[in-house]
Amino acid sequence: MSASTPVSSGHERDSADLAQFGYKQELKRSLGTFSSFAVAFSYISPSTGIFTLFFLGLTTIGGVFIWTWPVVALGQFIIALNFAEVSSHYPVAGSVFQWTKYLSRRSYAWFSGWIYLFAGILTVTAVVGTLPLALIPALNGLGWHSLGLTLHTELVTALITLVVITVLNIYGVRLVAIINNTGVIFEILGMFVFALILIAFHNHQGISVVTHSGGLHVGSSTFLVAMFMSLFVIYGFDTASTLAEETRDPRRAAPKAVLFSIVGAFVIGGVFLLGTLMAIPNLHTAIANSWSPANVIEANFSPHFATVYLLVVSAAIFVCCLSIMAATIRLCFGMSRDNQLPFSRPLARVSPTLHTPIWTCITIAVLSAIPFIQYTGAGIIAIAATAMIYFAYFLGNIAILLARLRGWPRNSAPFRLGAWGLPVNILGLLYGGAMLINFAWPRAASNPTPKQTALALNFHIGFLNGIPILWTVFVVLAVIGAIYYLAAGQRKEFAPIVAPSPDDPLPATGSAPRVGS
């Protein structure tokens, strides 16, 4: 027997497993367990979210905002437990859309997928808009002093990044995985080691900084606002299941990657946050000037060392961009393959040489560029993107809960919660619902109106400028989706739903699923 036989048999087993769902293996199955974890971890990317909204937590309740980190991590881990089980049952590209397709009605699955698709697109925009916050100061440190950190240079840098990650995604998930694996190692070692250096040699505040608000009021309302940095960081862990059709043995690998990515992000990000807060020379000054981690780095290190570290952080944010786009592309591909989107046929076409859906890659890039028409910084886009993600997760958890109440899962899977499934599901919904209220609450710090941004974002329709931005974004996307679905989507032929076992009590077609042999 040749050495390649086990690998070949593994590929054949995974392809046969996918065939039971009615799909043929078109995407290239090249991701191992670590690569699956790396893609999910780099989507979460603690350095990305911390660089984007660190200032928001700091200027709201000072050093106390670090306590939002374990609260959000625990809530998201509960949701991840639920998602890990369902991903072990349905190792198909599409995450929330696929799960709701098998566990709920067709219209519900479509709406869940639609919301999640545009949440992913907005997240791509937000993260490519975050990269300039670290990269431009790093380039300045290399001598490129003509680049100021202005909205114009941020916009140009973000658009260049969007083009580069699109090209890389077109050339295949294996290339993305290699870059991701390398970037994740740098991010883990860079953030963790750097945080330890800060704690050991640049400790200006002491451990007690986690109890100092810098004179700011700490209450339930301000704590909820300060949570937004943590909320923006810890999501996207379902990316491991979204790329299931490109993962070896996904029924076992994807659930592990989903859970380990949150644990890893919690530990690495928590240590980095602690080190950054302890290294602030003057807490009141940092709060007054809305400091970011870049300011803390530059205040404690020589220009050369600060530049090196900002380059490491820039690399971590770049691989985060890659992962988020890869996950969003797979969701769009999964919905198009089921004939659920406009222009589904070209979007579902996979290149026979590159093994990637090229037109889907280009489409996601174009849609992600639209918010840059009136760019106001990554922060506002991040708030809208995160809220939409949480709403999609909430919709997915509702579908899973209703399926559990009808007896799902009837069959075992490599990862299972057993009797804990129902309470975990309910806890996840309670947490997710509370966070949705937090997102939607009208307040200048987290859900401002355009008027409260001094019309930095201007919808050019009078009454819309007085409505919280998140409300407008959600209603517009929901209305566009409803119009399309009612006018054309509900009449399109839905791809046959095939389940390898009678494990789905109420599939999206409204009839019993076909059972594979």
Coordinates of C-alpha atoms in Angstrom, one line a residue:
M1 CA 0.0 0.0 0.0
S2 CA 1.4 3.4 -0.9
A3 CA 1.9 6.2 1.6
S4 CA -0.7 8.3 -0.2
T5 CA -3.5 5.8 0.3
P6 CA -4.7 7.1 3.8
V7 CA -4.9 10.7 2.4
S8 CA -6.7 9.5 -0.7
S9 CA -9.1 7.5 1.3
G10 CA -9.7 10.4 3.6
H11 CA -10.5 12.7 0.6
E12 CA -12.8 10.0 -0.8
R13 CA -14.6 9.6 2.5
D14 CA -15.1 13.4 2.9
S15 CA -16.3 13.7 -0.7
A16 CA -18.7 10.8 -0.2
D17 CA -20.0 12.5 2.9
L18 CA -20.6 15.7 1.0
A19 CA -22.3 13.8 -1.8
Q20 CA -24.9 12.6 0.7
F21 CA -26.0 16.2 1.0
G22 CA -26.5 16.3 -2.8
Y23 CA -23.3 18.3 -3.6
K24 CA -20.3 17.2 -5.5
Q25 CA -16.8 18.1 -4.4
E26 CA -15.8 21.2 -6.4
L27 CA -13.8 23.2 -3.8
K28 CA -10.4 21.9 -3.0
R29 CA -10.3 20.1 0.3
S30 CA -6.9 21.1 1.6
L31 CA -7.4 22.5 5.2
G32 CA -6.3 20.5 8.2
T33 CA -7.3 21.0 11.8
F34 CA -4.7 23.7 12.5
S35 CA -5.6 25.6 9.2
S36 CA -9.3 25.4 10.1
F37 CA -8.5 26.8 13.5
A38 CA -6.2 29.5 12.0
V39 CA -8.9 30.7 9.6
A40 CA -11.4 31.0 12.5
F41 CA -8.8 32.6 14.8
S42 CA -7.7 35.1 12.2
Y43 CA -11.4 36.0 11.5
I44 CA -11.7 36.8 15.3
S45 CA -8.2 38.4 15.2
P46 CA -7.9 40.1 18.7
S47 CA -5.4 42.7 17.4
T48 CA -7.9 43.8 14.7
G49 CA -10.8 44.6 16.9
I50 CA -8.7 45.9 19.7
F51 CA -7.0 48.4 17.3
T52 CA -10.4 49.5 16.0
L53 CA -12.4 50.2 19.1
F54 CA -9.9 50.2 22.0
F55 CA -10.5 54.0 22.3
L56 CA -14.2 53.5 22.8
G57 CA -13.9 51.2 25.8
L58 CA -11.1 53.4 27.3
T59 CA -13.0 56.7 26.9
T60 CA -16.2 55.2 28.3
I61 CA -15.0 53.6 31.6
G62 CA -11.2 53.7 31.6
G63 CA -9.3 50.6 32.6
V64 CA -12.4 48.9 33.9
F65 CA -13.5 48.2 30.4
I66 CA -11.2 45.1 30.4
W67 CA -13.9 43.3 32.3
T68 CA -16.2 43.4 29.3
W69 CA -13.7 40.9 27.7
P70 CA -14.5 37.8 29.8
V71 CA -18.2 38.6 29.8
V72 CA -18.4 38.7 26.0
A73 CA -16.0 35.7 25.6
L74 CA -18.2 33.6 27.9
G75 CA -21.4 34.6 26.1
Q76 CA -19.9 33.8 22.7
F77 CA -18.4 30.5 23.9
I78 CA -22.0 29.4 24.8
I79 CA -23.2 30.2 21.3
A80 CA -20.1 28.5 19.9
L81 CA -20.9 25.3 21.8
N82 CA -24.3 25.3 20.0
F83 CA -22.8 26.0 16.6
A84 CA -20.1 23.4 17.1
E85 CA -22.7 20.7 17.5
V86 CA -24.7 21.7 14.5
S87 CA -21.6 22.1 12.3
S88 CA -20.7 18.5 13.2
H89 CA -24.0 17.4 11.7
Y90 CA -23.9 19.6 8.6
P91 CA -20.4 20.0 7.2
V92 CA -21.5 22.2 4.3
A93 CA -20.4 25.6 3.0
G94 CA -22.7 28.3 4.3
S95 CA -22.8 28.3 8.1
V96 CA -26.0 29.9 9.4
F97 CA -27.8 29.6 6.0
Q98 CA -27.1 25.9 5.7
W99 CA -28.1 25.2 9.3
T100 CA -31.4 27.0 9.1
K101 CA -32.0 25.4 5.7
Y102 CA -32.0 22.0 7.2
L103 CA -33.7 22.9 10.5
S104 CA -36.3 25.5 9.5
R105 CA -38.5 26.8 6.6
R106 CA -37.2 27.9 3.3
S107 CA -38.2 31.6 3.8
Y108 CA -36.6 31.7 7.2
A109 CA -33.4 30.1 5.9
W110 CA -33.2 32.6 3.1
F111 CA -33.7 35.6 5.3
S112 CA -31.1 34.3 7.8
G113 CA -28.6 33.8 5.0
W114 CA -29.4 37.2 3.5
I115 CA -28.7 39.0 6.8
Y116 CA -25.5 37.0 7.4
L117 CA -24.2 37.7 3.9
F118 CA -24.4 41.4 4.2
A119 CA -23.1 41.3 7.7
G120 CA -20.1 39.6 6.3
I121 CA -19.8 42.1 3.5
L122 CA -19.9 45.0 6.0
T123 CA -17.3 43.2 8.2
V124 CA -14.9 43.0 5.2
T125 CA -15.3 46.8 4.8
A126 CA -14.8 47.5 8.5
V127 CA -11.6 45.3 8.7
V128 CA -9.9 46.6 5.5
G129 CA -10.7 50.0 7.0
T130 CA -8.9 49.0 10.2
L131 CA -5.7 48.0 8.6
P132 CA -4.6 51.6 7.9
L133 CA -4.8 52.4 11.6
A134 CA -1.7 50.2 12.2
L135 CA -0.1 50.2 8.7
I136 CA 0.2 53.9 8.1
P137 CA 2.0 54.7 11.4
A138 CA 4.3 51.7 10.6
L139 CA 5.0 53.2 7.2
N140 CA 5.7 56.5 8.8
G141 CA 8.2 54.8 11.0
L142 CA 9.9 53.4 7.9
G143 CA 10.4 57.0 6.6
W144 CA 7.3 57.4 4.5
H145 CA 6.3 60.6 6.4
S146 CA 4.1 62.0 3.6
L147 CA 1.4 59.5 4.7
G148 CA -0.7 61.2 7.3
L149 CA -3.4 59.2 9.1
T150 CA -6.3 61.0 7.4
L151 CA -9.6 59.6 6.0
H152 CA -8.2 60.0 2.5
T153 CA -5.1 57.9 3.1
E154 CA -7.1 55.4 5.1
L155 CA -9.5 55.1 2.2
V156 CA -6.8 54.6 -0.4
T157 CA -5.0 52.0 1.8
A158 CA -8.3 50.2 2.5
L159 CA -9.2 50.0 -1.2
I160 CA -5.7 48.6 -2.2
T161 CA -6.1 46.0 0.6
L162 CA -9.5 45.0 -0.7
V163 CA -8.0 44.4 -4.2
V164 CA -5.1 42.4 -2.9
I165 CA -7.2 40.1 -0.7
T166 CA -9.7 39.5 -3.6
V167 CA -6.9 38.4 -5.8
L168 CA -5.5 36.1 -3.1
N169 CA -8.9 34.5 -2.5
I170 CA -9.3 34.0 -6.2
Y171 CA -6.1 32.0 -6.3
G172 CA -7.4 29.5 -3.8
V173 CA -8.0 28.7 -0.2
R174 CA -4.7 26.8 0.1
L175 CA -2.8 30.0 -0.5
V176 CA -5.0 31.9 1.9
A177 CA -4.4 29.1 4.5
I178 CA -0.6 29.3 4.1
I179 CA -0.8 33.1 4.7
N180 CA -3.3 32.7 7.5
N181 CA -1.2 30.0 9.3
T182 CA 1.9 32.2 9.2
G183 CA -0.1 35.3 10.2
V184 CA -1.8 33.6 13.1
I185 CA 1.6 32.3 14.5
F186 CA 2.9 35.9 14.3
E187 CA -0.2 37.3 15.9
I188 CA -0.2 34.8 18.8
L189 CA 3.5 35.1 19.5
G190 CA 3.6 38.8 18.8
M191 CA 0.7 39.9 20.9
F192 CA 1.4 37.5 23.8
V193 CA 5.2 38.1 23.9
F194 CA 4.8 41.8 23.4
A195 CA 2.2 42.0 26.2
L196 CA 4.5 40.2 28.6
I197 CA 7.3 42.8 27.7
L198 CA 4.9 45.6 28.5
I199 CA 3.8 44.1 31.8
A200 CA 7.4 43.3 32.8
F201 CA 9.3 46.4 31.7
H202 CA 6.8 49.2 30.9
N203 CA 4.3 48.9 33.8
H204 CA 3.2 52.4 34.5
Q205 CA -0.3 51.7 36.0
G206 CA 0.1 48.4 37.8
I207 CA -2.5 45.6 37.9
S208 CA -4.9 47.9 39.7
V209 CA -5.6 49.7 36.4
V210 CA -8.4 47.2 35.8
T211 CA -10.3 48.9 38.7
H212 CA -9.5 52.5 37.7
S213 CA -12.0 54.4 35.5
G214 CA -9.9 57.5 35.2
G215 CA -12.7 59.5 36.8
L216 CA -15.4 58.3 34.4
H217 CA -18.7 56.9 35.7
V218 CA -19.0 53.2 35.7
G219 CA -22.6 51.9 35.6
S220 CA -24.7 49.4 33.7
S221 CA -25.3 51.8 30.8
T222 CA -21.6 52.8 30.4
F223 CA -20.5 49.2 30.8
L224 CA -22.8 48.1 28.0
V225 CA -21.3 50.8 25.7
A226 CA -17.7 49.8 26.7
M227 CA -18.6 46.2 25.6
F228 CA -18.6 47.2 21.9
M229 CA -14.8 46.6 21.5
S230 CA -15.1 43.1 22.8
L231 CA -18.3 42.5 20.8
F232 CA -16.5 43.5 17.6
V233 CA -13.6 41.1 18.3
I234 CA -15.2 37.8 19.4
Y235 CA -17.3 36.6 16.5
G236 CA -16.7 34.8 13.2
F237 CA -15.7 31.6 15.0
D238 CA -18.2 29.7 12.7
T239 CA -15.8 30.4 9.9
A240 CA -14.3 26.9 10.5
S241 CA -17.7 25.4 9.6
T242 CA -18.2 27.8 6.7
L243 CA -15.1 26.3 5.1
A244 CA -16.1 22.8 5.9
E245 CA -16.1 21.7 2.2
E246 CA -12.4 22.6 2.1
T247 CA -11.5 21.0 5.4
R248 CA -10.4 17.4 5.9
D249 CA -12.6 15.4 8.2
P250 CA -14.8 18.5 8.9
R251 CA -17.3 16.8 11.2
R252 CA -14.5 16.5 13.8
A253 CA -12.1 19.3 12.8
A254 CA -14.7 22.1 12.4
P255 CA -16.2 21.9 16.0
K256 CA -12.7 21.8 17.5
A257 CA -11.6 24.8 15.5
V258 CA -14.8 26.7 16.4
L259 CA -14.2 26.3 20.2
F260 CA -10.4 26.6 20.2
S261 CA -10.5 29.8 18.2
I262 CA -12.6 31.5 21.0
V263 CA -10.4 30.1 23.8
G264 CA -7.2 31.2 22.0
A265 CA -8.6 34.7 21.2
F266 CA -9.7 35.1 24.8
V267 CA -6.3 34.3 26.3
I268 CA -4.2 36.1 23.8
G269 CA -6.5 39.2 23.6
G270 CA -6.9 39.3 27.3
V271 CA -3.2 39.4 28.0
F272 CA -2.6 42.0 25.3
L273 CA -5.4 44.2 26.7
L274 CA -3.9 43.9 30.2
G275 CA -0.4 44.7 29.1
T276 CA -1.6 47.7 27.0
L277 CA -3.6 49.2 29.8
M278 CA -0.7 48.7 32.3
A279 CA 1.7 50.4 29.9
I280 CA -0.3 53.7 29.5
P281 CA 1.9 56.4 31.0
N282 CA -1.0 58.6 32.1
L283 CA -4.5 57.3 32.2
H284 CA -6.2 60.7 32.2
T285 CA -4.1 61.8 29.2
A286 CA -4.9 58.6 27.2
I287 CA -8.7 59.0 27.9
A288 CA -8.7 62.7 27.0
N289 CA -6.9 62.0 23.7
S290 CA -8.7 58.8 22.8
W291 CA -5.6 56.7 22.7
S292 CA -5.3 53.6 20.6
P293 CA -2.8 50.7 21.1
A294 CA -0.6 52.4 18.6
N295 CA -0.3 55.4 20.9
V296 CA 0.7 53.2 23.8
I297 CA 3.3 51.4 21.7
E298 CA 4.8 54.7 20.5
A299 CA 4.9 56.1 24.0
N300 CA 6.9 53.2 25.4
F301 CA 9.3 52.1 22.7
S302 CA 11.9 53.5 20.4
P303 CA 10.6 54.4 16.9
H304 CA 12.3 51.4 15.4
F305 CA 10.8 48.8 17.8
A306 CA 7.4 50.5 17.6
T307 CA 7.6 50.3 13.8
V308 CA 8.4 46.6 13.9
Y309 CA 5.6 45.8 16.2
L310 CA 3.1 47.8 14.2
L311 CA 4.1 45.9 11.1
V312 CA 3.4 42.6 13.0
V313 CA 0.0 43.9 13.9
S314 CA -0.6 45.1 10.3
A315 CA 0.2 41.5 9.1
A316 CA -2.3 40.1 11.7
I317 CA -5.0 42.5 10.5
F318 CA -4.3 41.6 6.9
V319 CA -4.8 37.9 7.4
C320 CA -8.0 38.8 9.3
C321 CA -9.2 40.6 6.1
L322 CA -8.3 37.4 4.1
S323 CA -10.3 35.1 6.4
I324 CA -13.4 37.3 6.6
M325 CA -13.5 37.6 2.8
A326 CA -13.0 33.8 2.4
A327 CA -15.9 33.1 4.8
T328 CA -18.2 35.6 3.1
I329 CA -17.4 34.2 -0.3
R330 CA -18.3 30.7 0.9
L331 CA -21.6 31.8 2.2
C332 CA -22.4 33.6 -1.0
F333 CA -21.3 30.5 -3.0
G334 CA -23.4 28.2 -0.8
M335 CA -26.6 30.3 -1.3
S336 CA -25.9 30.7 -5.0
R337 CA -25.4 27.0 -5.4
D338 CA -28.9 26.5 -4.0
N339 CA -30.2 29.1 -6.5
Q340 CA -31.1 31.6 -3.7
L341 CA -29.4 34.8 -4.9
P342 CA -29.7 37.1 -7.9
F343 CA -27.3 35.8 -10.7
S344 CA -26.9 32.5 -8.9
R345 CA -25.6 30.6 -11.9
P346 CA -22.4 32.6 -12.4
L347 CA -21.9 33.0 -8.6
A348 CA -22.1 29.3 -8.1
R349 CA -19.6 28.5 -10.9
V350 CA -16.3 27.1 -9.6
S351 CA -13.1 27.5 -11.7
P352 CA -11.9 24.0 -12.7
T353 CA -8.3 25.1 -12.4
L354 CA -8.3 27.4 -9.3
H355 CA -11.1 25.5 -7.5
T356 CA -12.6 28.9 -6.4
P357 CA -15.8 30.7 -7.3
I358 CA -14.2 33.6 -9.1
W359 CA -17.3 35.7 -9.8
T360 CA -18.3 35.3 -6.2
C361 CA -14.9 36.7 -5.1
I362 CA -15.3 39.7 -7.4
T363 CA -18.9 40.3 -6.4
I364 CA -18.1 40.3 -2.6
A365 CA -15.2 42.7 -3.3
V366 CA -17.5 45.2 -5.2
L367 CA -20.2 45.1 -2.6
S368 CA -17.7 45.6 0.2
A369 CA -16.4 48.7 -1.6
I370 CA -19.8 50.4 -1.7
P371 CA -19.6 51.8 1.9
F372 CA -16.4 53.5 0.9
I373 CA -18.4 55.9 -1.3
Q374 CA -18.9 58.0 1.8
Y375 CA -16.2 56.8 4.2
T376 CA -16.4 58.0 7.8
G377 CA -13.9 55.6 9.4
A378 CA -13.9 51.9 10.4
G379 CA -15.7 52.5 13.7
I380 CA -19.2 53.3 12.5
I381 CA -19.1 50.4 9.9
A382 CA -17.9 48.1 12.6
I383 CA -20.9 48.8 14.8
A384 CA -23.3 48.0 12.0
A385 CA -21.4 44.9 10.9
T386 CA -21.2 43.5 14.4
A387 CA -24.9 44.0 15.1
M388 CA -25.9 42.3 11.8
I389 CA -23.6 39.3 12.7
Y390 CA -25.2 39.0 16.1
F391 CA -28.7 39.1 14.5
A392 CA -27.8 36.3 12.1
Y393 CA -26.5 34.3 15.0
F394 CA -29.7 34.9 16.9
L395 CA -31.8 33.7 13.9
G396 CA -29.6 30.6 13.7
N397 CA -30.0 29.9 17.4
I398 CA -33.8 30.2 17.2
A399 CA -33.9 27.7 14.3
I400 CA -31.7 25.3 16.3
L401 CA -33.8 25.7 19.4
L402 CA -37.1 25.0 17.6
A403 CA -35.5 21.9 16.0
R404 CA -34.3 20.7 19.5
L405 CA -37.9 21.0 20.8
R406 CA -39.0 18.8 17.9
G407 CA -36.4 16.1 18.8
W408 CA -33.3 17.1 16.9
P409 CA -30.7 15.7 16.9
R410 CA -32.0 12.1 16.5
N411 CA -28.6 10.8 15.3
S412 CA -25.2 11.1 16.9
A413 CA -22.3 13.2 15.5
P414 CA -18.6 13.4 16.5
F415 CA -19.3 16.5 18.6
R416 CA -22.5 16.5 20.7
L417 CA -23.8 18.3 23.7
G418 CA -26.3 15.6 24.7
A419 CA -28.6 16.7 27.5
W420 CA -26.8 20.0 27.7
G421 CA -27.9 21.0 24.2
L422 CA -31.2 22.6 25.2
P423 CA -30.0 24.7 28.2
V424 CA -26.9 25.8 26.2
N425 CA -29.2 26.9 23.3
I426 CA -31.5 28.8 25.6
L427 CA -28.6 30.6 27.4
G428 CA -27.1 31.5 24.0
L429 CA -30.5 33.1 22.9
L430 CA -30.8 35.1 26.2
Y431 CA -27.2 36.4 25.8
G432 CA -27.7 37.1 22.1
G433 CA -31.0 38.9 22.6
A434 CA -29.6 41.1 25.3
M435 CA -26.7 42.1 23.1
L436 CA -29.1 42.9 20.2
I437 CA -31.0 45.3 22.4
N438 CA -27.6 46.8 23.4
F439 CA -26.6 47.2 19.7
A440 CA -30.0 48.8 18.7
W441 CA -30.2 51.2 21.7
P442 CA -30.0 54.7 20.3
R443 CA -27.0 56.4 21.8
A444 CA -24.3 58.6 20.4
A445 CA -21.4 56.4 21.5
S446 CA -22.6 53.1 19.9
N447 CA -25.6 53.7 17.6
P448 CA -25.5 57.4 16.6
T449 CA -27.6 59.3 14.1
P450 CA -25.8 61.0 11.2
K451 CA -26.5 64.3 12.9
Q452 CA -24.6 63.1 16.0
T453 CA -21.6 62.4 13.8
A454 CA -21.7 66.0 12.6
L455 CA -23.0 64.6 9.3
A456 CA -19.6 62.8 8.7
L457 CA -22.0 60.2 7.3
N458 CA -24.8 61.9 5.4
F459 CA -27.7 59.9 3.8
H460 CA -28.8 63.1 2.0
I461 CA -32.4 62.4 2.9
G462 CA -33.4 64.7 5.7
F463 CA -35.4 62.4 8.0
L464 CA -32.8 59.6 7.7
N465 CA -30.1 61.8 9.2
G466 CA -32.1 61.9 12.4
I467 CA -32.5 58.1 12.7
P468 CA -29.8 55.8 14.3
I469 CA -27.4 54.5 11.7
L470 CA -27.9 50.8 12.6
W471 CA -31.7 51.1 12.2
T472 CA -31.3 52.6 8.8
V473 CA -28.8 50.0 7.6
F474 CA -30.9 47.1 8.9
V475 CA -34.2 48.4 7.4
V476 CA -32.7 49.2 4.0
L477 CA -31.1 45.7 3.7
A478 CA -34.2 44.0 5.0
V479 CA -36.5 45.9 2.6
I480 CA -34.2 45.2 -0.4
G481 CA -34.1 41.5 0.6
A482 CA -37.9 41.3 1.0
I483 CA -38.5 43.0 -2.4
Y484 CA -36.2 40.6 -4.1
Y485 CA -37.5 37.5 -2.3
L486 CA -41.2 38.3 -2.9
A487 CA -40.7 39.4 -6.5
A488 CA -38.4 36.6 -7.7
G489 CA -36.7 34.6 -4.9
Q490 CA -39.6 32.6 -3.7
R491 CA -40.4 31.5 -7.2
K492 CA -36.9 30.3 -8.0
E493 CA -36.4 26.5 -7.8
F494 CA -34.8 25.7 -4.5
A495 CA -32.0 23.1 -4.8
P496 CA -33.2 19.7 -3.6
I497 CA -32.6 19.2 0.1
V498 CA -30.8 16.0 0.8
A499 CA -30.0 14.8 4.3
P500 CA -27.8 11.7 4.9
S501 CA -30.2 10.6 7.6
P502 CA -33.8 11.5 8.8
D503 CA -32.3 14.0 11.3
D504 CA -34.0 17.1 10.1
P505 CA -37.6 17.3 11.3
L506 CA -38.7 20.3 9.2
P507 CA -36.5 21.1 6.2
A508 CA -36.6 24.3 4.2
T509 CA -38.8 22.8 1.4
G510 CA -41.5 22.1 4.0
S511 CA -41.5 18.4 3.3
A512 CA -39.5 15.5 4.5
P513 CA -35.8 15.4 3.4
R514 CA -34.6 12.9 0.9
V515 CA -32.4 10.4 2.7
G516 CA -29.1 9.4 1.2
S517 CA -28.2 5.8 0.8

